[in-house]
Amino acid sequence: RIRSIHAREILDSRGNPTVEADVILAGGASGRAATPSGASTGKHEAVELRDGVKDRYGGKGVQRPVARVNGEVAVTLQGMDAREQAAVDEALIDLDGTPNKRNLGANATLAVSMAVARAAAAAEGLWLWEYLGDPLKPLLPVPMMNILNGGVHAGWQGPDFQEYMIAPYGAPSVAEAVRWGSETYHALKDILKARGYTTGGGDEGGFAPAVSTNTEPLDLIVEAIERAGYAPGREIGIALDPASSAFYSNDVYSLRTEGLTLTAAEMVDRYRDLTAAYPVIVIEDGLAEDDWDGWRLLTKALGDRVELVGDDLFVTKVDRIDMGIRKGAANAVLIKPNQIGTVTETIAAVHLAQQQHWGAMVSHRSGETVDTFIADFTVAMQTGHLKTGAPARGERVEKYNQLIRIEEAAGDTARYAGRSGFVR
Ligand code: PGA
Ligand code: ZN
């Protein structure tokens, strides 16, 4: 039973405040969790409550959501059974009383929801992944490593596309996949240096070179994969997150680096060319968050070959995923717990995708902490792939390191998803 809940304001990896919550049970077991924060947030996401008091953290303080947790949330949840995650989350949803968690803030509800799960797992003496899933069937995900950052994550200095990821699906284990990814990351660094590019990092730890087109990073990455000694396509694939809502307005997509303005149909043609020329197996947010017609076009054109992931399009919400299923828009869902605000609702989104044989890719945010909840969550939900940034920077590698620990602890029962982790 929950004895006490306490939240505080801590910093995320961008140096902005976020909410951390501690949950202590009557038996003494406890759980701690912190909520991450996005930069290229979808407009349909649950509300991240901030103070808006300009002389504290430029208005980004989170004393209001922290106070909600330490007040009404702590009082309401006290005495509840921590193992009843659905009931706890229902209580949070009821207490908030709005469709978008406007009252409590999804940053408040998620920290509490995750900390409750952690405390319950600790009380049972289980790993979080064992507690949330089937302890006999851990599926280790392909790490989707974002090694080249553009868009808003690189201050619009580099490509328009926000993320260029590598997927070492040909590796025999997650520990080996992490090694392959790290070696490719370092090979890319050498290549960038040799070309006279800066090797400074974007928000998710990838390099942020000032390239002049959106395809140049693909050439650089293919070369890096080869230089590291791997086969592009066969052993390591490439995933893109253009995060195109960020460069969409007035029905067109504006590619600043290339001086081009494209319609949805022209964007689809471009993606068709890209996937023919490069081993691109995933495109996330190829089109904008409300461009349903464009998404249908894209899915018709590439849906049988490429995993088309909706992030801003679905914002981890079952009603929007349901709409996508009915419209034939996308074939996979990005899963970000803080887009919806509770563990139970996040699980519902994963289950809906899986029932439809859609992909479900769990994801970090560009503003992160060292919290590893999503690593355990991904293993438990058997989603087959996890994107959590570059193989560099503490807040990114801590998730990959947790996968290595889980694989080691699971021993013979551990299975690495490999290529089967993707829709195709
Ligand atoms: P964000 O970026 O966390 O800044 O929203 C991640 C993504 O778009 O997938
Ligand atoms: Zn995205």
Short mmCIF file of C-alpha atoms and ligand atoms in Angstrom, two decimals:
data_model
loop_
_atom_site.label_atom_id
_atom_site.label_comp_id
_atom_site.label_asym_id
_atom_site.label_seq_id
_atom_site.Cartn_x
_atom_site.Cartn_y
_atom_site.Cartn_z
CA ARG A 1 0.00 0.00 0.00
CA ILE A 2 1.17 3.52 -0.74
CA ARG A 3 2.36 5.24 2.41
CA SER A 4 3.66 8.48 0.98
CA ILE A 5 4.41 10.33 -2.24
CA HIS A 6 6.82 13.19 -2.60
CA ALA A 7 7.80 15.15 -5.71
CA ARG A 8 10.56 17.65 -6.37
CA GLU A 9 11.87 19.89 -9.14
CA ILE A 10 15.09 18.57 -10.74
CA LEU A 11 16.96 19.33 -13.99
CA ASP A 12 16.76 17.53 -17.32
CA SER A 13 19.57 17.11 -19.86
CA ARG A 14 18.90 20.53 -21.41
CA GLY A 15 19.18 22.16 -18.01
CA ASN A 16 15.43 22.74 -17.75
CA PRO A 17 13.38 21.79 -14.69
CA THR A 18 11.33 18.60 -14.64
CA VAL A 19 9.33 16.59 -12.11
CA GLU A 20 10.75 13.71 -10.09
CA ALA A 21 8.54 11.67 -7.75
CA ASP A 22 9.29 9.25 -4.89
CA VAL A 23 6.70 6.69 -3.82
CA ILE A 24 7.14 4.84 -0.52
CA LEU A 25 5.04 1.80 0.38
CA ALA A 26 3.90 0.70 3.83
CA GLY A 27 6.33 -2.22 3.75
CA GLY A 28 9.27 0.12 3.12
CA ALA A 29 9.80 -0.57 -0.58
CA SER A 30 10.11 2.55 -2.72
CA GLY A 31 10.24 3.76 -6.31
CA ARG A 32 11.56 6.92 -7.95
CA ALA A 33 10.90 8.24 -11.45
CA ALA A 34 11.36 11.43 -13.47
CA THR A 35 9.44 12.77 -16.47
CA PRO A 36 11.31 13.74 -19.67
CA SER A 37 10.46 16.72 -21.90
CA GLY A 38 10.25 17.23 -25.66
CA ALA A 39 11.33 20.13 -27.88
CA SER A 40 9.52 19.21 -31.11
CA THR A 41 6.32 18.45 -29.23
CA GLY A 42 3.17 17.48 -31.10
CA LYS A 43 0.31 19.91 -30.70
CA HIS A 44 -2.04 17.12 -29.55
CA GLU A 45 0.19 15.99 -26.68
CA ALA A 46 -0.98 16.00 -23.06
CA VAL A 47 -0.14 19.22 -21.23
CA GLU A 48 3.28 19.69 -19.69
CA LEU A 49 2.45 22.04 -16.83
CA ARG A 50 4.98 24.80 -16.21
CA ASP A 51 4.88 27.74 -13.83
CA GLY A 52 5.24 30.56 -16.34
CA VAL A 53 6.93 32.68 -13.68
CA LYS A 54 9.49 34.54 -15.75
CA ASP A 55 12.11 35.15 -13.06
CA ARG A 56 12.40 31.42 -12.26
CA TYR A 57 14.00 29.28 -15.00
CA GLY A 58 12.65 31.68 -17.62
CA GLY A 59 9.11 30.55 -16.86
CA LYS A 60 9.92 26.86 -17.16
CA GLY A 61 9.77 26.03 -13.44
CA VAL A 62 7.63 23.09 -12.37
CA GLN A 63 6.69 24.09 -8.83
CA ARG A 64 3.00 23.97 -9.74
CA PRO A 65 2.94 20.32 -10.87
CA VAL A 66 5.23 19.43 -7.95
CA ALA A 67 2.77 21.07 -5.55
CA ARG A 68 -0.13 19.12 -7.12
CA VAL A 69 1.71 15.87 -6.42
CA ASN A 70 2.64 16.78 -2.86
CA GLY A 71 -0.90 17.96 -2.20
CA GLU A 72 -3.97 16.42 -3.76
CA VAL A 73 -2.24 13.51 -5.53
CA ALA A 74 -0.46 12.30 -2.39
CA VAL A 75 -3.68 12.51 -0.39
CA THR A 76 -5.77 10.71 -3.01
CA LEU A 77 -3.37 7.84 -3.65
CA GLN A 78 -2.39 7.22 -0.04
CA GLY A 79 -3.46 3.73 1.06
CA MET A 80 -3.98 2.45 -2.49
CA ASP A 81 -2.43 -0.86 -3.55
CA ALA A 82 0.64 -0.03 -5.68
CA ARG A 83 0.18 -3.28 -7.61
CA GLU A 84 -3.13 -1.97 -8.93
CA GLN A 85 -1.49 0.21 -11.58
CA ALA A 86 -4.71 0.64 -13.55
CA ALA A 87 -6.65 1.76 -10.46
CA VAL A 88 -3.88 4.17 -9.44
CA ASP A 89 -3.77 5.67 -12.95
CA GLU A 90 -7.57 5.87 -13.05
CA ALA A 91 -7.46 7.84 -9.80
CA LEU A 92 -4.91 10.23 -11.34
CA ILE A 93 -7.05 10.66 -14.46
CA ASP A 94 -10.19 11.30 -12.38
CA LEU A 95 -8.43 13.73 -10.08
CA ASP A 96 -7.16 15.66 -13.09
CA GLY A 97 -10.57 15.59 -14.74
CA THR A 98 -9.51 16.98 -18.14
CA PRO A 99 -8.86 15.20 -21.48
CA ASN A 100 -5.30 16.55 -21.69
CA LYS A 101 -4.13 16.45 -18.05
CA ARG A 102 -4.31 20.21 -17.93
CA ASN A 103 -4.96 20.39 -14.19
CA LEU A 104 -2.29 18.19 -12.70
CA GLY A 105 0.05 18.25 -15.70
CA ALA A 106 1.13 15.09 -17.52
CA ASN A 107 4.62 15.78 -16.19
CA ALA A 108 3.19 15.33 -12.66
CA THR A 109 0.98 12.31 -13.36
CA LEU A 110 3.63 10.38 -15.31
CA ALA A 111 6.35 10.73 -12.66
CA VAL A 112 3.93 9.40 -10.04
CA SER A 113 2.59 6.64 -12.28
CA MET A 114 6.08 5.34 -13.13
CA ALA A 115 7.28 5.62 -9.52
CA VAL A 116 4.27 3.56 -8.36
CA ALA A 117 5.19 0.78 -10.81
CA ARG A 118 8.80 0.88 -9.63
CA ALA A 119 7.76 0.68 -5.98
CA ALA A 120 5.44 -2.26 -6.68
CA ALA A 121 8.23 -4.10 -8.55
CA ALA A 122 10.64 -3.42 -5.68
CA ALA A 123 8.10 -4.73 -3.15
CA GLU A 124 7.90 -7.99 -5.08
CA GLY A 125 11.66 -8.21 -5.48
CA LEU A 126 11.39 -8.06 -9.27
CA TRP A 127 13.09 -6.10 -12.02
CA LEU A 128 10.74 -3.53 -13.47
CA TRP A 129 10.62 -5.41 -16.80
CA GLU A 130 9.75 -8.66 -15.01
CA TYR A 131 7.01 -6.95 -13.07
CA LEU A 132 5.49 -5.23 -16.13
CA GLY A 133 5.79 -8.18 -18.53
CA ASP A 134 6.33 -11.92 -18.73
CA PRO A 135 9.53 -12.73 -16.78
CA LEU A 136 10.09 -15.73 -19.05
CA LYS A 137 9.90 -13.78 -22.31
CA PRO A 138 12.16 -10.76 -22.28
CA LEU A 139 12.49 -9.36 -25.81
CA LEU A 140 15.55 -7.12 -26.08
CA PRO A 141 14.88 -4.27 -28.52
CA VAL A 142 17.00 -3.07 -31.42
CA PRO A 143 18.59 0.19 -30.22
CA MET A 144 17.62 2.98 -32.60
CA MET A 145 20.62 5.24 -32.20
CA ASN A 146 20.28 8.83 -33.31
CA ILE A 147 23.81 9.66 -34.48
CA LEU A 148 23.15 12.79 -36.55
CA ASN A 149 20.85 15.54 -35.31
CA GLY A 150 19.14 18.26 -37.32
CA GLY A 151 16.02 20.41 -37.18
CA VAL A 152 15.17 22.02 -33.87
CA HIS A 153 17.48 19.61 -32.00
CA ALA A 154 20.44 21.25 -33.72
CA GLY A 155 19.14 24.81 -33.62
CA TRP A 156 18.34 24.60 -37.37
CA GLN A 157 22.09 24.72 -38.15
CA GLY A 158 22.11 21.36 -39.95
CA PRO A 159 19.65 19.33 -42.04
CA ASP A 160 15.90 19.99 -41.94
CA PHE A 161 15.33 16.37 -40.95
CA GLN A 162 15.60 16.07 -37.18
CA GLU A 163 17.01 12.57 -36.67
CA TYR A 164 19.21 10.12 -38.57
CA MET A 165 19.29 6.85 -36.67
CA ILE A 166 21.14 3.58 -37.11
CA ALA A 167 19.51 0.25 -36.29
CA PRO A 168 22.04 -2.57 -35.73
CA TYR A 169 19.46 -5.31 -36.23
CA GLY A 170 21.96 -7.85 -37.58
CA ALA A 171 23.76 -8.13 -34.24
CA PRO A 172 23.40 -11.34 -32.22
CA SER A 173 22.54 -9.59 -28.95
CA VAL A 174 21.72 -6.17 -27.58
CA ALA A 175 25.20 -5.83 -26.06
CA GLU A 176 26.71 -6.43 -29.50
CA ALA A 177 24.21 -4.09 -31.12
CA VAL A 178 25.30 -1.35 -28.73
CA ARG A 179 28.93 -2.02 -29.66
CA TRP A 180 28.19 -1.91 -33.40
CA GLY A 181 26.31 1.33 -32.90
CA SER A 182 29.05 2.91 -30.85
CA GLU A 183 31.72 1.92 -33.37
CA THR A 184 29.67 3.41 -36.20
CA TYR A 185 29.14 6.60 -34.19
CA HIS A 186 32.90 6.96 -33.74
CA ALA A 187 33.56 6.20 -37.40
CA LEU A 188 31.10 8.96 -38.29
CA LYS A 189 32.97 11.36 -36.05
CA ASP A 190 36.22 10.65 -37.91
CA ILE A 191 34.53 11.10 -41.27
CA LEU A 192 32.97 14.41 -40.23
CA LYS A 193 36.32 15.67 -38.97
CA ALA A 194 38.05 14.69 -42.21
CA ARG A 195 35.41 16.63 -44.17
CA GLY A 196 35.95 19.72 -42.06
CA TYR A 197 32.62 19.52 -40.24
CA THR A 198 32.24 20.37 -36.59
CA THR A 199 31.56 17.40 -34.34
CA GLY A 200 29.53 19.24 -31.73
CA GLY A 201 26.44 17.45 -30.52
CA GLY A 202 22.71 18.06 -30.82
CA ASP A 203 20.19 17.56 -28.01
CA GLU A 204 20.13 13.77 -28.32
CA GLY A 205 23.89 13.29 -28.48
CA GLY A 206 24.25 12.89 -32.25
CA PHE A 207 26.59 15.08 -34.27
CA ALA A 208 25.14 18.26 -35.72
CA PRO A 209 27.14 19.12 -38.87
CA ALA A 210 26.02 22.01 -41.07
CA VAL A 211 25.34 19.84 -44.12
CA SER A 212 23.80 21.42 -47.20
CA THR A 213 21.17 18.80 -48.08
CA ASN A 214 18.99 16.29 -46.25
CA THR A 215 20.51 13.34 -48.12
CA GLU A 216 24.16 14.14 -47.39
CA PRO A 217 23.86 12.66 -43.84
CA LEU A 218 22.71 9.38 -45.43
CA ASP A 219 25.89 9.19 -47.53
CA LEU A 220 27.99 10.00 -44.47
CA ILE A 221 26.26 7.36 -42.36
CA VAL A 222 26.51 4.62 -45.00
CA GLU A 223 30.22 5.39 -45.20
CA ALA A 224 30.50 5.27 -41.39
CA ILE A 225 28.77 1.89 -41.22
CA GLU A 226 31.21 0.52 -43.80
CA ARG A 227 34.24 2.07 -42.17
CA ALA A 228 33.21 0.46 -38.85
CA GLY A 229 33.21 -2.89 -40.68
CA TYR A 230 29.48 -3.57 -41.07
CA ALA A 231 27.20 -4.09 -44.04
CA PRO A 232 24.72 -1.24 -44.60
CA GLY A 233 21.26 -2.74 -44.99
CA ARG A 234 22.16 -6.29 -44.15
CA GLU A 235 23.58 -5.69 -40.67
CA ILE A 236 22.78 -2.08 -39.88
CA GLY A 237 19.80 -0.18 -41.26
CA ILE A 238 18.94 3.51 -41.17
CA ALA A 239 15.88 5.19 -39.68
CA LEU A 240 14.75 8.77 -40.24
CA ASP A 241 12.67 11.10 -38.14
CA PRO A 242 12.21 14.21 -40.28
CA ALA A 243 9.77 15.50 -37.60
CA SER A 244 8.13 17.23 -40.53
CA SER A 245 5.44 19.06 -38.54
CA ALA A 246 8.28 21.47 -37.72
CA PHE A 247 8.73 22.55 -41.37
CA TYR A 248 5.11 22.27 -42.52
CA SER A 249 2.82 25.23 -42.93
CA ASN A 250 0.17 26.38 -45.40
CA ASP A 251 -0.08 22.85 -46.85
CA VAL A 252 3.58 22.68 -47.92
CA TYR A 253 6.85 21.32 -46.58
CA SER A 254 9.73 23.82 -46.69
CA LEU A 255 13.21 22.34 -46.87
CA ARG A 256 15.36 25.28 -45.87
CA THR A 257 18.74 23.66 -46.59
CA GLU A 258 17.73 22.83 -50.15
CA GLY A 259 15.61 25.90 -50.85
CA LEU A 260 12.66 23.69 -51.80
CA THR A 261 8.95 23.83 -51.05
CA LEU A 262 7.23 20.49 -51.55
CA THR A 263 3.65 19.22 -51.45
CA ALA A 264 2.81 16.03 -49.57
CA ALA A 265 2.83 14.10 -52.86
CA GLU A 266 6.28 15.46 -53.69
CA MET A 267 7.50 14.53 -50.20
CA VAL A 268 6.23 10.98 -50.79
CA ASP A 269 8.18 10.83 -54.08
CA ARG A 270 11.26 12.00 -52.26
CA TYR A 271 10.89 9.31 -49.58
CA ARG A 272 10.39 6.72 -52.31
CA ASP A 273 13.68 7.80 -53.89
CA LEU A 274 15.47 7.85 -50.53
CA THR A 275 14.35 4.34 -49.59
CA ALA A 276 15.40 3.07 -53.02
CA ALA A 277 18.87 4.62 -52.78
CA TYR A 278 19.65 4.00 -49.08
CA PRO A 279 18.90 1.23 -46.56
CA VAL A 280 16.16 3.27 -44.87
CA ILE A 281 13.78 0.93 -43.08
CA VAL A 282 11.88 3.37 -40.85
CA ILE A 283 10.47 6.84 -41.50
CA GLU A 284 8.92 8.56 -38.51
CA ASP A 285 6.77 11.69 -38.94
CA GLY A 286 7.55 11.81 -42.67
CA LEU A 287 4.47 14.01 -42.94
CA ALA A 288 2.85 16.49 -40.57
CA GLU A 289 0.67 15.87 -37.53
CA ASP A 290 -2.68 16.68 -39.17
CA ASP A 291 -1.87 15.86 -42.79
CA TRP A 292 -4.00 12.69 -42.80
CA ASP A 293 -4.38 12.69 -46.59
CA GLY A 294 -0.63 12.93 -47.04
CA TRP A 295 -0.13 10.08 -44.57
CA ARG A 296 -2.53 7.87 -46.53
CA LEU A 297 -0.60 8.60 -49.70
CA LEU A 298 2.70 7.80 -48.00
CA THR A 299 1.33 4.57 -46.53
CA LYS A 300 -0.03 3.45 -49.90
CA ALA A 301 3.31 4.16 -51.55
CA LEU A 302 5.71 2.68 -48.99
CA GLY A 303 3.71 0.90 -46.28
CA ASP A 304 4.54 -2.56 -47.58
CA ARG A 305 8.30 -1.97 -47.38
CA VAL A 306 9.00 0.67 -44.79
CA GLU A 307 7.93 1.08 -41.19
CA LEU A 308 6.02 4.36 -41.14
CA VAL A 309 5.85 5.62 -37.57
CA GLY A 310 3.43 8.26 -36.34
CA ASP A 311 4.79 10.36 -33.48
CA ASP A 312 3.23 13.86 -33.58
CA LEU A 313 0.46 12.24 -35.63
CA PHE A 314 -0.69 9.89 -32.84
CA VAL A 315 0.89 11.35 -29.65
CA THR A 316 0.46 7.93 -27.97
CA LYS A 317 -3.33 8.37 -27.85
CA VAL A 318 -5.62 5.45 -28.63
CA ASP A 319 -8.29 7.59 -30.31
CA ARG A 320 -5.77 9.04 -32.76
CA ILE A 321 -4.16 5.61 -33.37
CA ASP A 322 -7.64 4.27 -34.00
CA MET A 323 -8.19 7.02 -36.56
CA GLY A 324 -4.91 6.05 -38.26
CA ILE A 325 -5.96 2.43 -38.44
CA ARG A 326 -9.31 3.34 -40.00
CA LYS A 327 -7.76 5.76 -42.49
CA GLY A 328 -4.80 3.54 -43.44
CA ALA A 329 -2.38 6.23 -42.26
CA ALA A 330 0.98 4.85 -40.99
CA ASN A 331 1.74 1.28 -39.90
CA ALA A 332 3.48 1.94 -36.60
CA VAL A 333 3.16 4.14 -33.52
CA LEU A 334 5.81 5.99 -31.58
CA ILE A 335 5.27 5.43 -27.87
CA LYS A 336 6.19 8.31 -25.57
CA PRO A 337 4.77 7.93 -22.06
CA ASN A 338 4.77 11.68 -21.37
CA GLN A 339 2.62 12.39 -24.42
CA ILE A 340 -0.26 10.73 -22.57
CA GLY A 341 0.73 10.87 -18.89
CA THR A 342 0.19 7.46 -17.25
CA VAL A 343 1.70 3.99 -17.54
CA THR A 344 -1.71 2.35 -18.05
CA GLU A 345 -2.63 4.59 -20.98
CA THR A 346 0.82 4.01 -22.51
CA ILE A 347 0.29 0.25 -22.28
CA ALA A 348 -3.13 0.64 -23.95
CA ALA A 349 -1.51 2.43 -26.90
CA VAL A 350 1.09 -0.35 -27.27
CA HIS A 351 -1.58 -3.04 -27.10
CA LEU A 352 -3.77 -1.35 -29.71
CA ALA A 353 -0.81 -1.17 -32.12
CA GLN A 354 0.14 -4.79 -31.47
CA GLN A 355 -3.43 -6.06 -31.98
CA GLN A 356 -3.35 -4.47 -35.44
CA HIS A 357 0.08 -5.95 -36.18
CA TRP A 358 1.38 -2.43 -36.29
CA GLY A 359 4.83 -1.54 -35.04
CA ALA A 360 5.28 0.13 -31.67
CA MET A 361 8.52 1.99 -31.10
CA VAL A 362 9.14 3.22 -27.56
CA SER A 363 10.96 6.55 -27.34
CA HIS A 364 12.80 8.91 -25.05
CA ARG A 365 12.41 12.71 -25.34
CA SER A 366 15.05 15.19 -26.39
CA GLY A 367 15.08 16.50 -22.80
CA GLU A 368 15.85 13.46 -20.63
CA THR A 369 17.07 12.39 -17.21
CA VAL A 370 18.98 9.23 -16.31
CA ASP A 371 15.65 7.51 -15.56
CA THR A 372 15.63 4.13 -17.36
CA PHE A 373 11.92 3.31 -17.14
CA ILE A 374 11.51 3.08 -20.93
CA ALA A 375 14.27 0.46 -21.24
CA ASP A 376 12.49 -1.96 -18.91
CA PHE A 377 9.12 -1.00 -20.37
CA THR A 378 10.25 -1.84 -23.91
CA VAL A 379 11.58 -5.26 -22.89
CA ALA A 380 8.34 -6.02 -21.03
CA MET A 381 6.05 -4.86 -23.84
CA GLN A 382 8.08 -6.77 -26.46
CA THR A 383 7.96 -3.90 -28.92
CA GLY A 384 11.25 -4.90 -30.58
CA HIS A 385 12.84 -1.47 -30.89
CA LEU A 386 13.67 1.44 -28.61
CA LYS A 387 14.89 4.86 -29.67
CA THR A 388 16.81 6.66 -27.02
CA GLY A 389 19.43 8.79 -28.72
CA ALA A 390 23.11 8.50 -29.51
CA PRO A 391 25.44 5.99 -27.88
CA ALA A 392 26.84 8.97 -25.97
CA ARG A 393 25.80 11.30 -23.11
CA GLY A 394 24.78 9.90 -19.75
CA GLU A 395 21.03 10.35 -20.09
CA ARG A 396 21.05 8.46 -23.44
CA VAL A 397 23.51 5.65 -22.68
CA GLU A 398 21.91 4.88 -19.35
CA LYS A 399 18.93 3.36 -21.20
CA TYR A 400 21.21 1.30 -23.47
CA ASN A 401 23.25 0.24 -20.44
CA GLN A 402 20.07 -0.91 -18.73
CA LEU A 403 19.31 -3.12 -21.76
CA ILE A 404 22.77 -4.67 -21.41
CA ARG A 405 22.08 -5.36 -17.72
CA ILE A 406 18.68 -6.88 -18.46
CA GLU A 407 20.12 -9.11 -21.19
CA GLU A 408 22.82 -10.30 -18.82
CA ALA A 409 20.39 -11.00 -15.98
CA ALA A 410 17.88 -12.77 -18.23
CA GLY A 411 20.59 -15.13 -19.49
CA ASP A 412 19.26 -17.90 -21.73
CA THR A 413 15.70 -16.59 -21.80
CA ALA A 414 16.81 -13.30 -23.39
CA ARG A 415 15.99 -12.93 -27.07
CA TYR A 416 17.23 -10.07 -29.29
CA ALA A 417 14.50 -8.80 -31.62
CA GLY A 418 16.76 -8.16 -34.62
CA ARG A 419 15.03 -7.60 -37.96
CA SER A 420 11.77 -9.06 -36.62
CA GLY A 421 11.42 -5.96 -34.47
CA PHE A 422 10.22 -3.99 -37.48
CA VAL A 423 7.08 -3.85 -39.56
CA ARG A 424 7.69 -4.60 -43.23
P1 PGA B 1 11.21 15.60 -28.94
O1 PGA B 1 11.86 14.81 -30.14
O2 PGA B 1 11.41 14.82 -27.70
O3 PGA B 1 11.94 16.91 -28.97
O4 PGA B 1 9.74 15.75 -29.28
C1 PGA B 1 11.75 13.42 -30.29
C2 PGA B 1 10.97 13.03 -31.51
O5 PGA B 1 10.47 13.89 -32.28
O6 PGA B 1 10.81 11.84 -31.74
ZN ZN B 2 9.59 12.08 -33.60
#
